[in-house]
Amino acid sequence: MNWKGLTVGFALTGSHCTFEEVMPQIQRFITAGANVIPIASYTLMSTDTRFGTSEKWQKQLKDMTGNDIISTIVAAEPLGPTKLLDVLIIAPCTGNTTSKLANAMTESPVLMAAKAQMRNQNPLVLAISTNDGLGLNAANIAKLLITKNIYFVPYGQDAPIAKPNSLVARMDLIMETCESALQGKQFQPMVIERFNYS
């Protein structure tokens, strides 16, 4: 697929342990010619963890994309009327974000961007990363699965013995999922085996 001339919104929420997996996927879009607009949750903008500091991730996003990070609700709101984004990805999409999106709560830049994308009836792609995907959040995932213009990056249990409710997307399939989403199709298979028993 030719990504030149397309604008991709790439939103990150607080599953810090998956940021290292996600960053190369952002670079794939840039290498393919897309203009990538980074969007960050309040958690990313303010929290240092053992996986890296907030400053490190912010710098990496700005340096890679060449664009400022959308990090406030006010900055994200114009994405609706300007119809800037051809596709919006939330990766990683935490259980908290999943829950709020499924219940129409707009209290962060990422959720405002998602609301804007849905208003414009353009593809919204979710790459979930949640310890509660097969717990209380299962109902929210199910709700989003049947919502028009929402697509899921293939996901599976990442640690079924230690964390039986945990679901994580295959981040390396983000671009392929977006290509299908732009054609109005869910990339398949959507539910995959992610855990290696050997």
PDB file of N, CA and C in Angstrom, residues 87-162:
ATOM      1  N   VAL A  87      -6.287   7.592   9.337  1.00  0.00           N
ATOM      2  CA  VAL A  87      -6.462   6.457  10.251  1.00  0.00           C
ATOM      3  C   VAL A  87      -5.848   6.852  11.593  1.00  0.00           C
ATOM      4  N   LEU A  88      -6.476   6.400  12.672  1.00  0.00           N
ATOM      5  CA  LEU A  88      -5.952   6.631  14.010  1.00  0.00           C
ATOM      6  C   LEU A  88      -5.687   5.296  14.674  1.00  0.00           C
ATOM      7  N   ILE A  89      -4.494   5.146  15.217  1.00  0.00           N
ATOM      8  CA  ILE A  89      -4.113   3.937  15.943  1.00  0.00           C
ATOM      9  C   ILE A  89      -3.944   4.293  17.413  1.00  0.00           C
ATOM     10  N   ILE A  90      -4.493   3.469  18.289  1.00  0.00           N
ATOM     11  CA  ILE A  90      -4.178   3.566  19.715  1.00  0.00           C
ATOM     12  C   ILE A  90      -3.379   2.322  20.062  1.00  0.00           C
ATOM     13  N   ALA A  91      -2.080   2.534  20.302  1.00  0.00           N
ATOM     14  CA  ALA A  91      -1.186   1.404  20.557  1.00  0.00           C
ATOM     15  C   ALA A  91      -0.048   1.855  21.462  1.00  0.00           C
ATOM     16  N   PRO A  92       0.063   1.328  22.645  1.00  0.00           N
ATOM     17  CA  PRO A  92      -0.845   0.337  23.233  1.00  0.00           C
ATOM     18  C   PRO A  92      -2.152   0.985  23.693  1.00  0.00           C
ATOM     19  N   CYS A  93      -3.213   0.195  23.655  1.00  0.00           N
ATOM     20  CA  CYS A  93      -4.515   0.630  24.146  1.00  0.00           C
ATOM     21  C   CYS A  93      -4.792  -0.123  25.449  1.00  0.00           C
ATOM     22  N   THR A  94      -4.678   0.571  26.565  1.00  0.00           N
ATOM     23  CA  THR A  94      -4.814  -0.064  27.868  1.00  0.00           C
ATOM     24  C   THR A  94      -6.263  -0.461  28.162  1.00  0.00           C
ATOM     25  N   GLY A  95      -6.425  -1.256  29.197  1.00  0.00           N
ATOM     26  CA  GLY A  95      -7.766  -1.612  29.641  1.00  0.00           C
ATOM     27  C   GLY A  95      -8.543  -0.391  30.083  1.00  0.00           C
ATOM     28  N   ASN A  96      -7.872   0.554  30.713  1.00  0.00           N
ATOM     29  CA  ASN A  96      -8.509   1.786  31.155  1.00  0.00           C
ATOM     30  C   ASN A  96      -9.057   2.563  29.961  1.00  0.00           C
ATOM     31  N   THR A  97      -8.237   2.710  28.916  1.00  0.00           N
ATOM     32  CA  THR A  97      -8.670   3.415  27.710  1.00  0.00           C
ATOM     33  C   THR A  97      -9.785   2.658  27.013  1.00  0.00           C
ATOM     34  N   THR A  98      -9.649   1.340  26.924  1.00  0.00           N
ATOM     35  CA  THR A  98     -10.683   0.501  26.314  1.00  0.00           C
ATOM     36  C   THR A  98     -12.020   0.695  27.003  1.00  0.00           C
ATOM     37  N   SER A  99     -11.988   0.666  28.332  1.00  0.00           N
ATOM     38  CA  SER A  99     -13.205   0.819  29.125  1.00  0.00           C
ATOM     39  C   SER A  99     -13.861   2.173  28.886  1.00  0.00           C
ATOM     40  N   LYS A 100     -13.067   3.226  28.910  1.00  0.00           N
ATOM     41  CA  LYS A 100     -13.613   4.569  28.727  1.00  0.00           C
ATOM     42  C   LYS A 100     -14.140   4.781  27.306  1.00  0.00           C
ATOM     43  N   LEU A 101     -13.424   4.266  26.328  1.00  0.00           N
ATOM     44  CA  LEU A 101     -13.875   4.382  24.939  1.00  0.00           C
ATOM     45  C   LEU A 101     -15.214   3.671  24.744  1.00  0.00           C
ATOM     46  N   ALA A 102     -15.319   2.472  25.294  1.00  0.00           N
ATOM     47  CA  ALA A 102     -16.554   1.686  25.146  1.00  0.00           C
ATOM     48  C   ALA A 102     -17.740   2.343  25.834  1.00  0.00           C
ATOM     49  N   ASN A 103     -17.451   3.196  26.816  1.00  0.00           N
ATOM     50  CA  ASN A 103     -18.526   3.842  27.573  1.00  0.00           C
ATOM     51  C   ASN A 103     -18.609   5.344  27.320  1.00  0.00           C
ATOM     52  N   ALA A 104     -18.075   5.765  26.161  1.00  0.00           N
ATOM     53  CA  ALA A 104     -18.221   7.136  25.662  1.00  0.00           C
ATOM     54  C   ALA A 104     -17.682   8.199  26.611  1.00  0.00           C
ATOM     55  N   MET A 105     -16.587   7.880  27.293  1.00  0.00           N
ATOM     56  CA  MET A 105     -15.945   8.861  28.180  1.00  0.00           C
ATOM     57  C   MET A 105     -14.789   9.532  27.435  1.00  0.00           C
ATOM     58  N   THR A 106     -14.766  10.855  27.479  1.00  0.00           N
ATOM     59  CA  THR A 106     -13.738  11.608  26.759  1.00  0.00           C
ATOM     60  C   THR A 106     -12.999  12.489  27.750  1.00  0.00           C
ATOM     61  N   GLU A 107     -11.981  11.937  28.409  1.00  0.00           N
ATOM     62  CA  GLU A 107     -11.293  12.703  29.447  1.00  0.00           C
ATOM     63  C   GLU A 107      -9.778  12.691  29.277  1.00  0.00           C
ATOM     64  N   SER A 108      -9.335  12.451  28.037  1.00  0.00           N
ATOM     65  CA  SER A 108      -7.902  12.488  27.764  1.00  0.00           C
ATOM     66  C   SER A 108      -7.694  12.864  26.299  1.00  0.00           C
ATOM     67  N   PRO A 109      -6.489  13.291  25.932  1.00  0.00           N
ATOM     68  CA  PRO A 109      -6.222  13.614  24.530  1.00  0.00           C
ATOM     69  C   PRO A 109      -6.462  12.434  23.596  1.00  0.00           C
ATOM     70  N   VAL A 110      -6.098  11.240  24.045  1.00  0.00           N
ATOM     71  CA  VAL A 110      -6.264  10.046  23.208  1.00  0.00           C
ATOM     72  C   VAL A 110      -7.742   9.767  22.963  1.00  0.00           C
ATOM     73  N   LEU A 111      -8.549   9.863  24.003  1.00  0.00           N
ATOM     74  CA  LEU A 111      -9.986   9.607  23.850  1.00  0.00           C
ATOM     75  C   LEU A 111     -10.671  10.701  23.047  1.00  0.00           C
ATOM     76  N   MET A 112     -10.222  11.944  23.165  1.00  0.00           N
ATOM     77  CA  MET A 112     -10.762  13.006  22.327  1.00  0.00           C
ATOM     78  C   MET A 112     -10.426  12.760  20.862  1.00  0.00           C
ATOM     79  N   ALA A 113      -9.188  12.317  20.603  1.00  0.00           N
ATOM     80  CA  ALA A 113      -8.797  11.987  19.231  1.00  0.00           C
ATOM     81  C   ALA A 113      -9.658  10.849  18.688  1.00  0.00           C
ATOM     82  N   ALA A 114      -9.917   9.848  19.530  1.00  0.00           N
ATOM     83  CA  ALA A 114     -10.767   8.717  19.110  1.00  0.00           C
ATOM     84  C   ALA A 114     -12.182   9.192  18.810  1.00  0.00           C
ATOM     85  N   LYS A 115     -12.704  10.059  19.653  1.00  0.00           N
ATOM     86  CA  LYS A 115     -14.050  10.603  19.441  1.00  0.00           C
ATOM     87  C   LYS A 115     -14.114  11.363  18.120  1.00  0.00           C
ATOM     88  N   ALA A 116     -13.074  12.151  17.835  1.00  0.00           N
ATOM     89  CA  ALA A 116     -13.012  12.904  16.589  1.00  0.00           C
ATOM     90  C   ALA A 116     -12.985  11.973  15.378  1.00  0.00           C
ATOM     91  N   GLN A 117     -12.205  10.905  15.494  1.00  0.00           N
ATOM     92  CA  GLN A 117     -12.092   9.948  14.390  1.00  0.00           C
ATOM     93  C   GLN A 117     -13.425   9.256  14.128  1.00  0.00           C
ATOM     94  N   MET A 118     -14.126   8.890  15.197  1.00  0.00           N
ATOM     95  CA  MET A 118     -15.421   8.231  15.043  1.00  0.00           C
ATOM     96  C   MET A 118     -16.460   9.198  14.490  1.00  0.00           C
ATOM     97  N   ARG A 119     -16.379  10.453  14.882  1.00  0.00           N
ATOM     98  CA  ARG A 119     -17.272  11.482  14.325  1.00  0.00           C
ATOM     99  C   ARG A 119     -17.119  11.546  12.811  1.00  0.00           C
ATOM    100  N   ASN A 120     -15.872  11.430  12.342  1.00  0.00           N
ATOM    101  CA  ASN A 120     -15.601  11.527  10.906  1.00  0.00           C
ATOM    102  C   ASN A 120     -15.792  10.209  10.163  1.00  0.00           C
ATOM    103  N   GLN A 121     -16.145   9.155  10.904  1.00  0.00           N
ATOM    104  CA  GLN A 121     -16.376   7.822  10.336  1.00  0.00           C
ATOM    105  C   GLN A 121     -15.157   7.305   9.582  1.00  0.00           C
ATOM    106  N   ASN A 122     -13.986   7.611  10.149  1.00  0.00           N
ATOM    107  CA  ASN A 122     -12.729   7.096   9.625  1.00  0.00           C
ATOM    108  C   ASN A 122     -12.201   6.009  10.547  1.00  0.00           C
ATOM    109  N   PRO A 123     -11.320   5.143  10.055  1.00  0.00           N
ATOM    110  CA  PRO A 123     -10.886   3.981  10.835  1.00  0.00           C
ATOM    111  C   PRO A 123     -10.165   4.332  12.132  1.00  0.00           C
ATOM    112  N   LEU A 124     -10.556   3.614  13.184  1.00  0.00           N
ATOM    113  CA  LEU A 124      -9.902   3.672  14.486  1.00  0.00           C
ATOM    114  C   LEU A 124      -9.393   2.267  14.777  1.00  0.00           C
ATOM    115  N   VAL A 125      -8.083   2.131  14.924  1.00  0.00           N
ATOM    116  CA  VAL A 125      -7.442   0.825  15.094  1.00  0.00           C
ATOM    117  C   VAL A 125      -6.911   0.718  16.523  1.00  0.00           C
ATOM    118  N   LEU A 126      -7.291  -0.359  17.206  1.00  0.00           N
ATOM    119  CA  LEU A 126      -6.900  -0.562  18.596  1.00  0.00           C
ATOM    120  C   LEU A 126      -5.927  -1.727  18.725  1.00  0.00           C
ATOM    121  N   ALA A 127      -4.822  -1.493  19.407  1.00  0.00           N
ATOM    122  CA  ALA A 127      -3.855  -2.554  19.717  1.00  0.00           C
ATOM    123  C   ALA A 127      -3.852  -2.711  21.229  1.00  0.00           C
ATOM    124  N   ILE A 128      -4.687  -3.619  21.714  1.00  0.00           N
ATOM    125  CA  ILE A 128      -4.918  -3.703  23.159  1.00  0.00           C
ATOM    126  C   ILE A 128      -3.719  -4.294  23.908  1.00  0.00           C
ATOM    127  N   SER A 129      -3.585  -3.825  25.141  1.00  0.00           N
ATOM    128  CA  SER A 129      -2.590  -4.360  26.062  1.00  0.00           C
ATOM    129  C   SER A 129      -3.182  -4.188  27.452  1.00  0.00           C
ATOM    130  N   THR A 130      -3.814  -5.251  27.954  1.00  0.00           N
ATOM    131  CA  THR A 130      -4.527  -5.146  29.211  1.00  0.00           C
ATOM    132  C   THR A 130      -4.474  -6.448  29.999  1.00  0.00           C
ATOM    133  N   ASN A 131      -4.234  -6.344  31.289  1.00  0.00           N
ATOM    134  CA  ASN A 131      -4.248  -7.517  32.168  1.00  0.00           C
ATOM    135  C   ASN A 131      -5.656  -8.002  32.453  1.00  0.00           C
ATOM    136  N   ASP A 132      -6.667  -7.266  31.977  1.00  0.00           N
ATOM    137  CA  ASP A 132      -8.054  -7.551  32.313  1.00  0.00           C
ATOM    138  C   ASP A 132      -8.914  -7.838  31.084  1.00  0.00           C
ATOM    139  N   GLY A 133      -8.278  -8.202  29.972  1.00  0.00           N
ATOM    140  CA  GLY A 133      -9.012  -8.405  28.727  1.00  0.00           C
ATOM    141  C   GLY A 133     -10.018  -9.535  28.772  1.00  0.00           C
ATOM    142  N   LEU A 134      -9.740 -10.548  29.570  1.00  0.00           N
ATOM    143  CA  LEU A 134     -10.685 -11.660  29.730  1.00  0.00           C
ATOM    144  C   LEU A 134     -11.354 -11.606  31.101  1.00  0.00           C
ATOM    145  N   GLY A 135     -11.254 -10.449  31.758  1.00  0.00           N
ATOM    146  CA  GLY A 135     -11.924 -10.214  33.033  1.00  0.00           C
ATOM    147  C   GLY A 135     -13.061  -9.226  32.807  1.00  0.00           C
ATOM    148  N   LEU A 136     -13.154  -8.216  33.672  1.00  0.00           N
ATOM    149  CA  LEU A 136     -14.234  -7.242  33.554  1.00  0.00           C
ATOM    150  C   LEU A 136     -14.191  -6.470  32.241  1.00  0.00           C
ATOM    151  N   ASN A 137     -12.996  -6.327  31.649  1.00  0.00           N
ATOM    152  CA  ASN A 137     -12.885  -5.575  30.405  1.00  0.00           C
ATOM    153  C   ASN A 137     -13.341  -6.362  29.183  1.00  0.00           C
ATOM    154  N   ALA A 138     -13.605  -7.634  29.341  1.00  0.00           N
ATOM    155  CA  ALA A 138     -14.078  -8.434  28.203  1.00  0.00           C
ATOM    156  C   ALA A 138     -15.360  -7.847  27.618  1.00  0.00           C
ATOM    157  N   ALA A 139     -16.237  -7.343  28.482  1.00  0.00           N
ATOM    158  CA  ALA A 139     -17.494  -6.753  28.014  1.00  0.00           C
ATOM    159  C   ALA A 139     -17.235  -5.497  27.185  1.00  0.00           C
ATOM    160  N   ASN A 140     -16.223  -4.722  27.584  1.00  0.00           N
ATOM    161  CA  ASN A 140     -15.903  -3.501  26.837  1.00  0.00           C
ATOM    162  C   ASN A 140     -15.278  -3.817  25.487  1.00  0.00           C
ATOM    163  N   ILE A 141     -14.416  -4.810  25.453  1.00  0.00           N
ATOM    164  CA  ILE A 141     -13.827  -5.237  24.174  1.00  0.00           C
ATOM    165  C   ILE A 141     -14.925  -5.724  23.238  1.00  0.00           C
ATOM    166  N   ALA A 142     -15.854  -6.512  23.767  1.00  0.00           N
ATOM    167  CA  ALA A 142     -16.963  -7.022  22.950  1.00  0.00           C
ATOM    168  C   ALA A 142     -17.792  -5.876  22.373  1.00  0.00           C
ATOM    169  N   LYS A 143     -18.015  -4.855  23.180  1.00  0.00           N
ATOM    170  CA  LYS A 143     -18.777  -3.690  22.735  1.00  0.00           C
ATOM    171  C   LYS A 143     -18.085  -3.000  21.563  1.00  0.00           C
ATOM    172  N   LEU A 144     -16.764  -2.879  21.661  1.00  0.00           N
ATOM    173  CA  LEU A 144     -16.000  -2.212  20.607  1.00  0.00           C
ATOM    174  C   LEU A 144     -15.866  -3.078  19.358  1.00  0.00           C
ATOM    175  N   LEU A 145     -15.865  -4.382  19.544  1.00  0.00           N
ATOM    176  CA  LEU A 145     -15.762  -5.299  18.396  1.00  0.00           C
ATOM    177  C   LEU A 145     -16.914  -5.126  17.412  1.00  0.00           C
ATOM    178  N   ILE A 146     -18.073  -4.736  17.922  1.00  0.00           N
ATOM    179  CA  ILE A 146     -19.233  -4.595  17.042  1.00  0.00           C
ATOM    180  C   ILE A 146     -19.534  -3.136  16.705  1.00  0.00           C
ATOM    181  N   THR A 147     -18.582  -2.238  17.011  1.00  0.00           N
ATOM    182  CA  THR A 147     -18.766  -0.821  16.718  1.00  0.00           C
ATOM    183  C   THR A 147     -18.197  -0.497  15.348  1.00  0.00           C
ATOM    184  N   LYS A 148     -18.992   0.186  14.543  1.00  0.00           N
ATOM    185  CA  LYS A 148     -18.596   0.534  13.184  1.00  0.00           C
ATOM    186  C   LYS A 148     -17.318   1.372  13.176  1.00  0.00           C
ATOM    187  N   ASN A 149     -16.441   1.070  12.248  1.00  0.00           N
ATOM    188  CA  ASN A 149     -15.188   1.794  12.002  1.00  0.00           C
ATOM    189  C   ASN A 149     -14.108   1.568  13.059  1.00  0.00           C
ATOM    190  N   ILE A 150     -14.331   0.611  13.976  1.00  0.00           N
ATOM    191  CA  ILE A 150     -13.286   0.229  14.925  1.00  0.00           C
ATOM    192  C   ILE A 150     -12.738  -1.135  14.525  1.00  0.00           C
ATOM    193  N   TYR A 151     -11.417  -1.235  14.500  1.00  0.00           N
ATOM    194  CA  TYR A 151     -10.735  -2.451  14.081  1.00  0.00           C
ATOM    195  C   TYR A 151      -9.687  -2.818  15.130  1.00  0.00           C
ATOM    196  N   PHE A 152      -9.416  -4.108  15.260  1.00  0.00           N
ATOM    197  CA  PHE A 152      -8.467  -4.583  16.275  1.00  0.00           C
ATOM    198  C   PHE A 152      -7.228  -5.188  15.629  1.00  0.00           C
ATOM    199  N   VAL A 153      -6.081  -4.787  16.118  1.00  0.00           N
ATOM    200  CA  VAL A 153      -4.846  -5.489  15.774  1.00  0.00           C
ATOM    201  C   VAL A 153      -4.944  -6.880  16.408  1.00  0.00           C
ATOM    202  N   PRO A 154      -4.598  -7.947  15.679  1.00  0.00           N
ATOM    203  CA  PRO A 154      -4.717  -9.302  16.231  1.00  0.00           C
ATOM    204  C   PRO A 154      -4.085  -9.415  17.618  1.00  0.00           C
ATOM    205  N   TYR A 155      -4.804 -10.076  18.503  1.00  0.00           N
ATOM    206  CA  TYR A 155      -4.380 -10.164  19.896  1.00  0.00           C
ATOM    207  C   TYR A 155      -4.576 -11.575  20.440  1.00  0.00           C
ATOM    208  N   GLY A 156      -3.874 -11.861  21.533  1.00  0.00           N
ATOM    209  CA  GLY A 156      -4.012 -13.152  22.188  1.00  0.00           C
ATOM    210  C   GLY A 156      -3.508 -13.073  23.614  1.00  0.00           C
ATOM    211  N   GLN A 157      -3.630 -14.173  24.327  1.00  0.00           N
ATOM    212  CA  GLN A 157      -3.133 -14.236  25.701  1.00  0.00           C
ATOM    213  C   GLN A 157      -1.603 -14.255  25.681  1.00  0.00           C
ATOM    214  N   ASP A 158      -1.004 -13.349  26.421  1.00  0.00           N
ATOM    215  CA  ASP A 158       0.452 -13.273  26.430  1.00  0.00           C
ATOM    216  C   ASP A 158       1.065 -14.092  27.553  1.00  0.00           C
ATOM    217  N   ALA A 159       0.280 -14.381  28.602  1.00  0.00           N
ATOM    218  CA  ALA A 159       0.796 -15.158  29.737  1.00  0.00           C
ATOM    219  C   ALA A 159      -0.364 -15.901  30.395  1.00  0.00           C
ATOM    220  N   PRO A 160      -0.917 -16.899  29.707  1.00  0.00           N
ATOM    221  CA  PRO A 160      -2.146 -17.539  30.195  1.00  0.00           C
ATOM    222  C   PRO A 160      -2.015 -18.274  31.520  1.00  0.00           C
ATOM    223  N   ILE A 161      -0.816 -18.679  31.879  1.00  0.00           N
ATOM    224  CA  ILE A 161      -0.641 -19.360  33.160  1.00  0.00           C
ATOM    225  C   ILE A 161      -0.518 -18.343  34.289  1.00  0.00           C
ATOM    226  N   ALA A 162       0.385 -17.392  34.114  1.00  0.00           N
ATOM    227  CA  ALA A 162       0.632 -16.398  35.164  1.00  0.00           C
ATOM    228  C   ALA A 162      -0.455 -15.334  35.235  1.00  0.00           C
TER     229      ALA A 162
END
